[in-house]
Amino acid sequence: MKIAFYSSKPYDRQYFGEASQDFRHDLTYLEPRLDATTALLAEGYPAVCAFVNDTLDKEVLQTLSKGGTKYVSLRCAGFNNVDLDAARELGIKVVRVPAYSPYSVAEHTLGLILTLNRKIHRAHARIREHNFSLNGLVGFDLHGRTIGIIGTGEIGATFAKIMTGFGCTLLAYDPKPNPACDSLGVKFVTLDELFAQSDIISLHCPLTPQTKYLINPETIGKMKHGVMIINTSRGAVIDTRAAIDGLKSGQIGYLGIDVYEEEGHFFFQDLSDEVIDDDVLARLMTFPNVLITGHQAFFTAEALTAIAHTSLQNLADLEISGQCANTVGG
Ligand code: NAD
C-alpha cells in the first residue's frame, strides 16, 4: 500500500525502513507535520501514517478523503488528535499501536522521579562547572512514600510494578481498575483520596474530555504541600498555568513532564537558534524543580521496533481484509 508518512525523522526512517522489509508497502517520508496546509501532499495515497502532534481534525480529514485516503495509521497509542466522528462520517478507518513497550514510558517516568528527587540534573550541571557543593541537593527516600497512579492501563500497571521494588505504598484511580494491579498491592481509591495521600502523583490516563485539565487549581489544592507531579501521558491533562501557580506557592514541590499542552509548536524540533515565544513554557523552564523532556518517554529501540512493525501490520490487515483489531472509533 502507498503510505504518506508525515512528521518523519531520521529514526523513523531507520526503524520503519527495517520493518518494511517484512511488508509490501511503499512509504513516502514527508518531513512536515500533517495539518490543513500539508494534507494535500497525501493526494493519491490510500494510507497516511501520522504521529502525536499531527492534526487530524475534520478539515484535514476531508482533504485527505478527497485525495483518496482511506486509512490513517497512528504510530502511537494516543488518538486524542483525531476527530473520530469526522473520520467515521468520511469512511476513513483509523488504526493505532495500542501497546508497544509499556516499559519504555514506565521506566522514563521513574527516571523523571529519581532525577527530580535527587536533583541529578542540577548536580550534573554543577560538576561540569567544577562545583562539588551539595547545598540544595537534599532528596528523600522513595522507600515508604505513597505513589498515586492515575490510569492503570498498560503503562500505569507497569509503572506500579516497578515502584513495588522501592517499597512504596501504591494508590491508584481508574474508572476501570486493572485487576493486574491487585497482586501488586495497589489500592484503588477515589481521586480525592489519591490527591490527599500521595507524595508523588503520576499520570497515565489518556487525554479525553474527562481528563482535560484534571490537574487544575482545585485539584492541586487537594494535594499534599510539596507534592511531586509527573506527566508522561498527554500535556493537556495538566492546566499548565495552574501548575506554575502551584510551583510558585510551593504547593507543587516538583514537576516532571514529558508532554506539554502546546508541545506541537516545539517538540521534536531543534529550536536552539530560535526565541521561544511561549511564555508559559519559558516560565516552566526557569524553575529548578521542573524537569522537561520532549516527548521522549517512548523512545527506546524496543518501542520503535514494535511501533514500526505494528503500524505496518495494521495497514497490511486493512489492505487484505478491510479489518484491523487495532481500529479506534469503530
Ligand atoms: P491504556 O489504554 O492501556 O491505559 C489507559 C488507562 O487510563 C485505562 O486503564 C483507562 O481505564 C484509564 N483511564 C481512562 N480514563 C481515565 C480517567 N478519567 N481517570 C483515570 N484513568 C482513566 O494506555 P497506556 O498504553 O497505558 O497509555 C496511557 C497514556 O500514555 C496514553 O493514552 C498516551 O496518552 C500516553 N503515552 C505517552 C507516551 C510518551 O512517550 N510520553 C507514550 C505512550 C503513551
PDB file of C-alpha atoms in Angstrom, residues 32-289:
ATOM      1  CA  PRO A  32       6.169  18.355   7.514  1.00  0.00           C
ATOM      2  CA  ARG A  33       3.610  17.811  10.209  1.00  0.00           C
ATOM      3  CA  LEU A  34       0.163  16.913   8.957  1.00  0.00           C
ATOM      4  CA  ASP A  35      -2.209  19.861   9.144  1.00  0.00           C
ATOM      5  CA  ALA A  36      -4.566  21.800   6.879  1.00  0.00           C
ATOM      6  CA  THR A  37      -1.636  23.254   4.926  1.00  0.00           C
ATOM      7  CA  THR A  38       0.101  19.930   4.248  1.00  0.00           C
ATOM      8  CA  ALA A  39      -2.812  17.477   3.860  1.00  0.00           C
ATOM      9  CA  LEU A  40      -2.744  17.883   0.060  1.00  0.00           C
ATOM     10  CA  LEU A  41       0.676  16.194  -0.010  1.00  0.00           C
ATOM     11  CA  ALA A  42      -1.149  12.900   0.614  1.00  0.00           C
ATOM     12  CA  GLU A  43      -3.224  13.158  -2.565  1.00  0.00           C
ATOM     13  CA  GLY A  44      -3.278   9.762  -4.258  1.00  0.00           C
ATOM     14  CA  TYR A  45      -2.137   7.901  -1.124  1.00  0.00           C
ATOM     15  CA  PRO A  46      -4.652   5.383   0.262  1.00  0.00           C
ATOM     16  CA  ALA A  47      -2.876   5.497   3.623  1.00  0.00           C
ATOM     17  CA  VAL A  48      -1.380   8.127   5.872  1.00  0.00           C
ATOM     18  CA  CYS A  49       0.951   7.385   8.780  1.00  0.00           C
ATOM     19  CA  ALA A  50       0.747  10.067  11.477  1.00  0.00           C
ATOM     20  CA  PHE A  51       2.232  10.840  14.884  1.00  0.00           C
ATOM     21  CA  VAL A  52       1.195  12.501  18.131  1.00  0.00           C
ATOM     22  CA  ASN A  53       1.368  16.140  17.062  1.00  0.00           C
ATOM     23  CA  ASP A  54      -0.134  15.729  13.610  1.00  0.00           C
ATOM     24  CA  THR A  55      -3.547  17.362  13.279  1.00  0.00           C
ATOM     25  CA  LEU A  56      -6.362  15.117  12.121  1.00  0.00           C
ATOM     26  CA  ASP A  57      -9.348  17.399  12.562  1.00  0.00           C
ATOM     27  CA  LYS A  58     -12.401  17.477  10.303  1.00  0.00           C
ATOM     28  CA  GLU A  59     -10.854  19.858   7.762  1.00  0.00           C
ATOM     29  CA  VAL A  60      -7.693  17.760   7.396  1.00  0.00           C
ATOM     30  CA  LEU A  61      -9.651  14.510   7.182  1.00  0.00           C
ATOM     31  CA  GLN A  62     -11.912  15.987   4.483  1.00  0.00           C
ATOM     32  CA  THR A  63      -8.863  16.962   2.413  1.00  0.00           C
ATOM     33  CA  LEU A  64      -7.333  13.508   2.908  1.00  0.00           C
ATOM     34  CA  SER A  65     -10.609  11.840   1.927  1.00  0.00           C
ATOM     35  CA  LYS A  66     -10.905  13.948  -1.247  1.00  0.00           C
ATOM     36  CA  GLY A  67      -7.362  12.888  -2.136  1.00  0.00           C
ATOM     37  CA  GLY A  68      -8.285   9.195  -1.860  1.00  0.00           C
ATOM     38  CA  THR A  69      -7.012   8.392   1.648  1.00  0.00           C
ATOM     39  CA  LYS A  70      -8.974   5.598   3.310  1.00  0.00           C
ATOM     40  CA  TYR A  71      -6.721   4.663   6.185  1.00  0.00           C
ATOM     41  CA  VAL A  72      -4.883   6.563   8.917  1.00  0.00           C
ATOM     42  CA  SER A  73      -2.252   4.572  10.776  1.00  0.00           C
ATOM     43  CA  LEU A  74      -1.234   6.295  14.001  1.00  0.00           C
ATOM     44  CA  ARG A  75       2.266   5.278  15.060  1.00  0.00           C
ATOM     45  CA  CYS A  76       1.370   5.900  18.708  1.00  0.00           C
ATOM     46  CA  ALA A  77      -1.093   4.764  21.378  1.00  0.00           C
ATOM     47  CA  GLY A  78      -2.998   8.019  21.997  1.00  0.00           C
ATOM     48  CA  PHE A  79      -5.587   9.182  19.452  1.00  0.00           C
ATOM     49  CA  ASN A  80      -6.737  12.453  21.042  1.00  0.00           C
ATOM     50  CA  ASN A  81      -5.525  14.354  17.943  1.00  0.00           C
ATOM     51  CA  VAL A  82      -8.079  12.656  15.655  1.00  0.00           C
ATOM     52  CA  ASP A  83     -11.686  13.745  15.096  1.00  0.00           C
ATOM     53  CA  LEU A  84     -13.035  10.198  15.143  1.00  0.00           C
ATOM     54  CA  ASP A  85     -16.618  11.284  14.325  1.00  0.00           C
ATOM     55  CA  ALA A  86     -15.417  13.042  11.171  1.00  0.00           C
ATOM     56  CA  ALA A  87     -13.284  10.019  10.236  1.00  0.00           C
ATOM     57  CA  ARG A  88     -16.307   7.721  10.621  1.00  0.00           C
ATOM     58  CA  GLU A  89     -18.517  10.035   8.511  1.00  0.00           C
ATOM     59  CA  LEU A  90     -15.875  10.105   5.770  1.00  0.00           C
ATOM     60  CA  GLY A  91     -15.332   6.329   5.890  1.00  0.00           C
ATOM     61  CA  ILE A  92     -11.681   6.701   6.960  1.00  0.00           C
ATOM     62  CA  LYS A  93     -10.505   3.900   9.219  1.00  0.00           C
ATOM     63  CA  VAL A  94      -8.119   4.917  11.995  1.00  0.00           C
ATOM     64  CA  VAL A  95      -5.745   2.368  13.480  1.00  0.00           C
ATOM     65  CA  ARG A  96      -3.156   2.779  16.223  1.00  0.00           C
ATOM     66  CA  VAL A  97      -0.479   0.948  18.186  1.00  0.00           C
ATOM     67  CA  PRO A  98      -2.262   0.267  21.481  1.00  0.00           C
ATOM     68  CA  ALA A  99       0.774  -1.246  23.199  1.00  0.00           C
ATOM     69  CA  TYR A 100       4.406  -1.386  22.183  1.00  0.00           C
ATOM     70  CA  SER A 101       6.692  -1.185  25.161  1.00  0.00           C
ATOM     71  CA  PRO A 102       4.972  -0.050  28.340  1.00  0.00           C
ATOM     72  CA  TYR A 103       8.430  -0.417  29.908  1.00  0.00           C
ATOM     73  CA  SER A 104       9.767   2.457  27.817  1.00  0.00           C
ATOM     74  CA  VAL A 105       7.322   5.002  29.265  1.00  0.00           C
ATOM     75  CA  ALA A 106       7.169   3.495  32.766  1.00  0.00           C
ATOM     76  CA  GLU A 107      10.975   3.479  33.052  1.00  0.00           C
ATOM     77  CA  HIS A 108      11.204   7.074  31.802  1.00  0.00           C
ATOM     78  CA  THR A 109       8.640   8.030  34.440  1.00  0.00           C
ATOM     79  CA  LEU A 110      10.935   6.595  37.095  1.00  0.00           C
ATOM     80  CA  GLY A 111      13.848   8.464  35.515  1.00  0.00           C
ATOM     81  CA  LEU A 112      11.992  11.753  35.923  1.00  0.00           C
ATOM     82  CA  ILE A 113      11.159  10.942  39.553  1.00  0.00           C
ATOM     83  CA  LEU A 114      14.700   9.986  40.525  1.00  0.00           C
ATOM     84  CA  THR A 115      16.258  12.902  38.676  1.00  0.00           C
ATOM     85  CA  LEU A 116      13.929  15.465  40.228  1.00  0.00           C
ATOM     86  CA  ASN A 117      14.096  13.984  43.698  1.00  0.00           C
ATOM     87  CA  ARG A 118      17.881  13.562  43.838  1.00  0.00           C
ATOM     88  CA  LYS A 119      18.467  16.662  41.669  1.00  0.00           C
ATOM     89  CA  ILE A 120      20.750  14.757  39.343  1.00  0.00           C
ATOM     90  CA  HIS A 121      20.175  17.318  36.551  1.00  0.00           C
ATOM     91  CA  ARG A 122      21.435  20.088  38.823  1.00  0.00           C
ATOM     92  CA  ALA A 123      24.349  18.030  40.158  1.00  0.00           C
ATOM     93  CA  HIS A 124      25.461  17.244  36.607  1.00  0.00           C
ATOM     94  CA  ALA A 125      25.370  20.926  35.623  1.00  0.00           C
ATOM     95  CA  ARG A 126      27.261  21.927  38.781  1.00  0.00           C
ATOM     96  CA  ILE A 127      30.016  19.380  38.432  1.00  0.00           C
ATOM     97  CA  ARG A 128      30.662  20.416  34.840  1.00  0.00           C
ATOM     98  CA  GLU A 129      31.455  23.836  36.380  1.00  0.00           C
ATOM     99  CA  HIS A 130      33.731  22.181  38.968  1.00  0.00           C
ATOM    100  CA  ASN A 131      31.198  22.972  41.702  1.00  0.00           C
ATOM    101  CA  PHE A 132      31.138  19.963  44.018  1.00  0.00           C
ATOM    102  CA  SER A 133      28.964  21.591  46.707  1.00  0.00           C
ATOM    103  CA  LEU A 134      25.926  19.632  47.958  1.00  0.00           C
ATOM    104  CA  ASN A 135      23.982  22.683  49.129  1.00  0.00           C
ATOM    105  CA  GLY A 136      20.382  22.492  47.948  1.00  0.00           C
ATOM    106  CA  LEU A 137      20.625  18.930  46.665  1.00  0.00           C
ATOM    107  CA  VAL A 138      18.874  17.106  49.541  1.00  0.00           C
ATOM    108  CA  GLY A 139      16.416  14.479  48.297  1.00  0.00           C
ATOM    109  CA  PHE A 140      14.139  11.994  50.041  1.00  0.00           C
ATOM    110  CA  ASP A 141      13.962   8.199  50.265  1.00  0.00           C
ATOM    111  CA  LEU A 142      11.353   6.771  47.933  1.00  0.00           C
ATOM    112  CA  HIS A 143      11.037   3.843  50.337  1.00  0.00           C
ATOM    113  CA  GLY A 144       7.883   4.255  52.406  1.00  0.00           C
ATOM    114  CA  ARG A 145       6.470   7.068  50.250  1.00  0.00           C
ATOM    115  CA  THR A 146       2.992   6.972  48.731  1.00  0.00           C
ATOM    116  CA  ILE A 147       2.677   6.990  44.960  1.00  0.00           C
ATOM    117  CA  GLY A 148      -0.660   7.886  43.349  1.00  0.00           C
ATOM    118  CA  ILE A 149      -1.142   6.420  39.879  1.00  0.00           C
ATOM    119  CA  ILE A 150      -3.893   7.892  37.709  1.00  0.00           C
ATOM    120  CA  GLY A 151      -4.695   5.400  34.951  1.00  0.00           C
ATOM    121  CA  THR A 152      -3.749   1.757  35.412  1.00  0.00           C
ATOM    122  CA  GLY A 153      -3.616   0.516  31.822  1.00  0.00           C
ATOM    123  CA  GLU A 154      -0.500  -0.946  30.209  1.00  0.00           C
ATOM    124  CA  ILE A 155       1.845   1.827  31.329  1.00  0.00           C
ATOM    125  CA  GLY A 156       0.312   2.630  34.712  1.00  0.00           C
ATOM    126  CA  ALA A 157       0.385  -1.046  35.735  1.00  0.00           C
ATOM    127  CA  THR A 158       3.988  -1.444  34.540  1.00  0.00           C
ATOM    128  CA  PHE A 159       4.979   1.654  36.497  1.00  0.00           C
ATOM    129  CA  ALA A 160       3.199   0.252  39.590  1.00  0.00           C
ATOM    130  CA  LYS A 161       5.190  -2.955  39.284  1.00  0.00           C
ATOM    131  CA  ILE A 162       8.468  -1.029  39.122  1.00  0.00           C
ATOM    132  CA  MET A 163       7.572   1.021  42.180  1.00  0.00           C
ATOM    133  CA  THR A 164       6.876  -2.077  44.296  1.00  0.00           C
ATOM    134  CA  GLY A 165      10.649  -2.613  44.145  1.00  0.00           C
ATOM    135  CA  PHE A 166      11.185   0.657  46.005  1.00  0.00           C
ATOM    136  CA  GLY A 167       8.954  -0.282  48.949  1.00  0.00           C
ATOM    137  CA  CYS A 168       6.369   2.384  48.159  1.00  0.00           C
ATOM    138  CA  THR A 169       2.693   2.402  49.107  1.00  0.00           C
ATOM    139  CA  LEU A 170       0.744   2.372  45.866  1.00  0.00           C
ATOM    140  CA  LEU A 171      -2.618   4.068  45.392  1.00  0.00           C
ATOM    141  CA  ALA A 172      -4.451   4.258  42.089  1.00  0.00           C
ATOM    142  CA  TYR A 173      -7.506   5.744  40.474  1.00  0.00           C
ATOM    143  CA  ASP A 174      -9.048   4.394  37.291  1.00  0.00           C
ATOM    144  CA  PRO A 175     -12.719   4.256  36.248  1.00  0.00           C
ATOM    145  CA  LYS A 176     -11.887   0.720  35.043  1.00  0.00           C
ATOM    146  CA  PRO A 177      -9.407  -0.604  37.618  1.00  0.00           C
ATOM    147  CA  ASN A 178      -6.876  -3.030  36.178  1.00  0.00           C
ATOM    148  CA  PRO A 179      -7.115  -6.382  38.023  1.00  0.00           C
ATOM    149  CA  ALA A 180      -3.404  -6.981  37.236  1.00  0.00           C
ATOM    150  CA  CYS A 181      -2.669  -4.326  39.875  1.00  0.00           C
ATOM    151  CA  ASP A 182      -4.288  -6.299  42.710  1.00  0.00           C
ATOM    152  CA  SER A 183      -1.405  -8.747  43.090  1.00  0.00           C
ATOM    153  CA  LEU A 184       0.998  -5.750  43.236  1.00  0.00           C
ATOM    154  CA  GLY A 185      -0.729  -4.469  46.375  1.00  0.00           C
ATOM    155  CA  VAL A 186      -2.149  -1.412  44.614  1.00  0.00           C
ATOM    156  CA  LYS A 187      -5.111   0.064  46.486  1.00  0.00           C
ATOM    157  CA  PHE A 188      -7.774   1.657  44.297  1.00  0.00           C
ATOM    158  CA  VAL A 189      -9.153   4.808  45.887  1.00  0.00           C
ATOM    159  CA  THR A 190     -11.168   7.861  44.879  1.00  0.00           C
ATOM    160  CA  LEU A 191      -9.363  10.706  43.131  1.00  0.00           C
ATOM    161  CA  ASP A 192      -9.763  12.896  46.214  1.00  0.00           C
ATOM    162  CA  GLU A 193      -8.167  10.228  48.432  1.00  0.00           C
ATOM    163  CA  LEU A 194      -5.321   9.841  45.947  1.00  0.00           C
ATOM    164  CA  PHE A 195      -4.730  13.594  45.844  1.00  0.00           C
ATOM    165  CA  ALA A 196      -4.797  13.877  49.658  1.00  0.00           C
ATOM    166  CA  GLN A 197      -2.448  10.974  50.412  1.00  0.00           C
ATOM    167  CA  SER A 198       0.132  10.849  47.609  1.00  0.00           C
ATOM    168  CA  ASP A 199       3.690  12.172  47.850  1.00  0.00           C
ATOM    169  CA  ILE A 200       4.127  11.584  44.126  1.00  0.00           C
ATOM    170  CA  ILE A 201       1.307  11.630  41.554  1.00  0.00           C
ATOM    171  CA  SER A 202       1.953  10.065  38.165  1.00  0.00           C
ATOM    172  CA  LEU A 203      -0.428  10.497  35.231  1.00  0.00           C
ATOM    173  CA  HIS A 204      -1.030   7.520  32.931  1.00  0.00           C
ATOM    174  CA  CYS A 205      -4.532   8.168  31.619  1.00  0.00           C
ATOM    175  CA  PRO A 206      -5.441   9.147  28.046  1.00  0.00           C
ATOM    176  CA  LEU A 207      -6.408  12.715  27.181  1.00  0.00           C
ATOM    177  CA  THR A 208     -10.205  12.768  26.974  1.00  0.00           C
ATOM    178  CA  PRO A 209     -12.852  15.411  27.758  1.00  0.00           C
ATOM    179  CA  GLN A 210     -12.947  13.900  31.286  1.00  0.00           C
ATOM    180  CA  THR A 211      -9.176  14.105  31.839  1.00  0.00           C
ATOM    181  CA  LYS A 212      -8.507  17.503  30.218  1.00  0.00           C
ATOM    182  CA  TYR A 213      -7.155  19.767  32.991  1.00  0.00           C
ATOM    183  CA  LEU A 214      -7.601  17.011  35.573  1.00  0.00           C
ATOM    184  CA  ILE A 215      -4.743  18.796  37.326  1.00  0.00           C
ATOM    185  CA  ASN A 216      -6.207  22.267  37.910  1.00  0.00           C
ATOM    186  CA  PRO A 217      -6.262  24.875  40.693  1.00  0.00           C
ATOM    187  CA  GLU A 218      -8.924  22.986  42.651  1.00  0.00           C
ATOM    188  CA  THR A 219      -7.285  19.539  42.456  1.00  0.00           C
ATOM    189  CA  ILE A 220      -3.815  20.976  43.111  1.00  0.00           C
ATOM    190  CA  GLY A 221      -5.297  22.477  46.277  1.00  0.00           C
ATOM    191  CA  LYS A 222      -6.335  18.993  47.427  1.00  0.00           C
ATOM    192  CA  MET A 223      -2.786  17.644  47.200  1.00  0.00           C
ATOM    193  CA  LYS A 224      -0.107  17.416  49.871  1.00  0.00           C
ATOM    194  CA  HIS A 225       2.047  20.525  50.148  1.00  0.00           C
ATOM    195  CA  GLY A 226       5.239  19.934  48.152  1.00  0.00           C
ATOM    196  CA  VAL A 227       3.772  17.103  46.069  1.00  0.00           C
ATOM    197  CA  MET A 228       5.676  15.774  43.055  1.00  0.00           C
ATOM    198  CA  ILE A 229       3.613  15.577  39.847  1.00  0.00           C
ATOM    199  CA  ILE A 230       4.831  13.558  36.883  1.00  0.00           C
ATOM    200  CA  ASN A 231       3.119  13.649  33.491  1.00  0.00           C
ATOM    201  CA  THR A 232       4.093  11.251  30.723  1.00  0.00           C
ATOM    202  CA  SER A 233       0.527  10.960  29.362  1.00  0.00           C
ATOM    203  CA  ARG A 234      -0.645  13.987  27.385  1.00  0.00           C
ATOM    204  CA  GLY A 235       0.101  17.638  28.070  1.00  0.00           C
ATOM    205  CA  ALA A 236      -3.442  18.934  28.449  1.00  0.00           C
ATOM    206  CA  VAL A 237      -4.152  16.604  31.381  1.00  0.00           C
ATOM    207  CA  ILE A 238      -2.426  19.414  33.309  1.00  0.00           C
ATOM    208  CA  ASP A 239      -3.580  23.042  33.292  1.00  0.00           C
ATOM    209  CA  THR A 240      -0.029  24.333  32.934  1.00  0.00           C
ATOM    210  CA  ARG A 241      -0.787  27.849  34.183  1.00  0.00           C
ATOM    211  CA  ALA A 242      -2.283  26.341  37.357  1.00  0.00           C
ATOM    212  CA  ALA A 243       0.836  24.195  37.754  1.00  0.00           C
ATOM    213  CA  ILE A 244       3.004  27.318  37.523  1.00  0.00           C
ATOM    214  CA  ASP A 245       0.941  28.967  40.258  1.00  0.00           C
ATOM    215  CA  GLY A 246       1.331  25.789  42.344  1.00  0.00           C
ATOM    216  CA  LEU A 247       5.099  25.825  41.825  1.00  0.00           C
ATOM    217  CA  LYS A 248       5.327  29.491  42.772  1.00  0.00           C
ATOM    218  CA  SER A 249       3.435  28.926  46.033  1.00  0.00           C
ATOM    219  CA  GLY A 250       5.376  25.744  46.846  1.00  0.00           C
ATOM    220  CA  GLN A 251       2.192  23.622  46.835  1.00  0.00           C
ATOM    221  CA  ILE A 252       3.831  21.701  43.978  1.00  0.00           C
ATOM    222  CA  GLY A 253       7.341  20.770  45.066  1.00  0.00           C
ATOM    223  CA  TYR A 254       8.448  19.098  41.860  1.00  0.00           C
ATOM    224  CA  LEU A 255       7.064  18.836  38.344  1.00  0.00           C
ATOM    225  CA  GLY A 256       8.343  16.354  35.761  1.00  0.00           C
ATOM    226  CA  ILE A 257       6.754  16.495  32.334  1.00  0.00           C
ATOM    227  CA  ASP A 258       7.443  14.632  29.119  1.00  0.00           C
ATOM    228  CA  VAL A 259       4.423  16.247  27.477  1.00  0.00           C
ATOM    229  CA  TYR A 260       3.129  19.802  27.306  1.00  0.00           C
ATOM    230  CA  GLU A 261      -0.230  21.052  26.139  1.00  0.00           C
ATOM    231  CA  GLU A 262       1.294  23.278  23.422  1.00  0.00           C
ATOM    232  CA  GLU A 263       4.151  20.905  22.599  1.00  0.00           C
ATOM    233  CA  GLY A 264       3.191  20.667  18.925  1.00  0.00           C
ATOM    234  CA  HIS A 265       4.898  24.010  18.261  1.00  0.00           C
ATOM    235  CA  PHE A 266       8.187  22.938  19.820  1.00  0.00           C
ATOM    236  CA  PHE A 267       8.791  19.269  20.496  1.00  0.00           C
ATOM    237  CA  PHE A 268      10.732  17.051  18.083  1.00  0.00           C
ATOM    238  CA  GLN A 269      12.484  20.104  16.585  1.00  0.00           C
ATOM    239  CA  ASP A 270      15.876  21.737  17.120  1.00  0.00           C
ATOM    240  CA  LEU A 271      14.952  25.324  18.018  1.00  0.00           C
ATOM    241  CA  SER A 272      18.283  26.181  19.626  1.00  0.00           C
ATOM    242  CA  ASP A 273      18.648  29.249  17.370  1.00  0.00           C
ATOM    243  CA  GLU A 274      15.106  30.470  17.982  1.00  0.00           C
ATOM    244  CA  VAL A 275      13.401  32.645  20.561  1.00  0.00           C
ATOM    245  CA  ILE A 276      10.757  30.687  22.476  1.00  0.00           C
ATOM    246  CA  ASP A 277       7.590  32.767  22.101  1.00  0.00           C
ATOM    247  CA  ASP A 278       5.529  30.692  24.526  1.00  0.00           C
ATOM    248  CA  ASP A 279       5.757  32.458  27.884  1.00  0.00           C
ATOM    249  CA  VAL A 280       4.213  29.540  29.762  1.00  0.00           C
ATOM    250  CA  LEU A 281       6.822  27.083  28.512  1.00  0.00           C
ATOM    251  CA  ALA A 282       9.564  29.671  29.016  1.00  0.00           C
ATOM    252  CA  ARG A 283       8.447  30.239  32.636  1.00  0.00           C
ATOM    253  CA  LEU A 284       8.346  26.495  33.286  1.00  0.00           C
ATOM    254  CA  MET A 285      11.938  26.207  32.113  1.00  0.00           C
ATOM    255  CA  THR A 286      13.077  28.692  34.766  1.00  0.00           C
ATOM    256  CA  PHE A 287      12.156  26.555  37.789  1.00  0.00           C
ATOM    257  CA  PRO A 288      14.948  24.490  39.329  1.00  0.00           C
ATOM    258  CA  ASN A 289      12.375  21.900  40.422  1.00  0.00           C
TER     259      ASN A 289
END
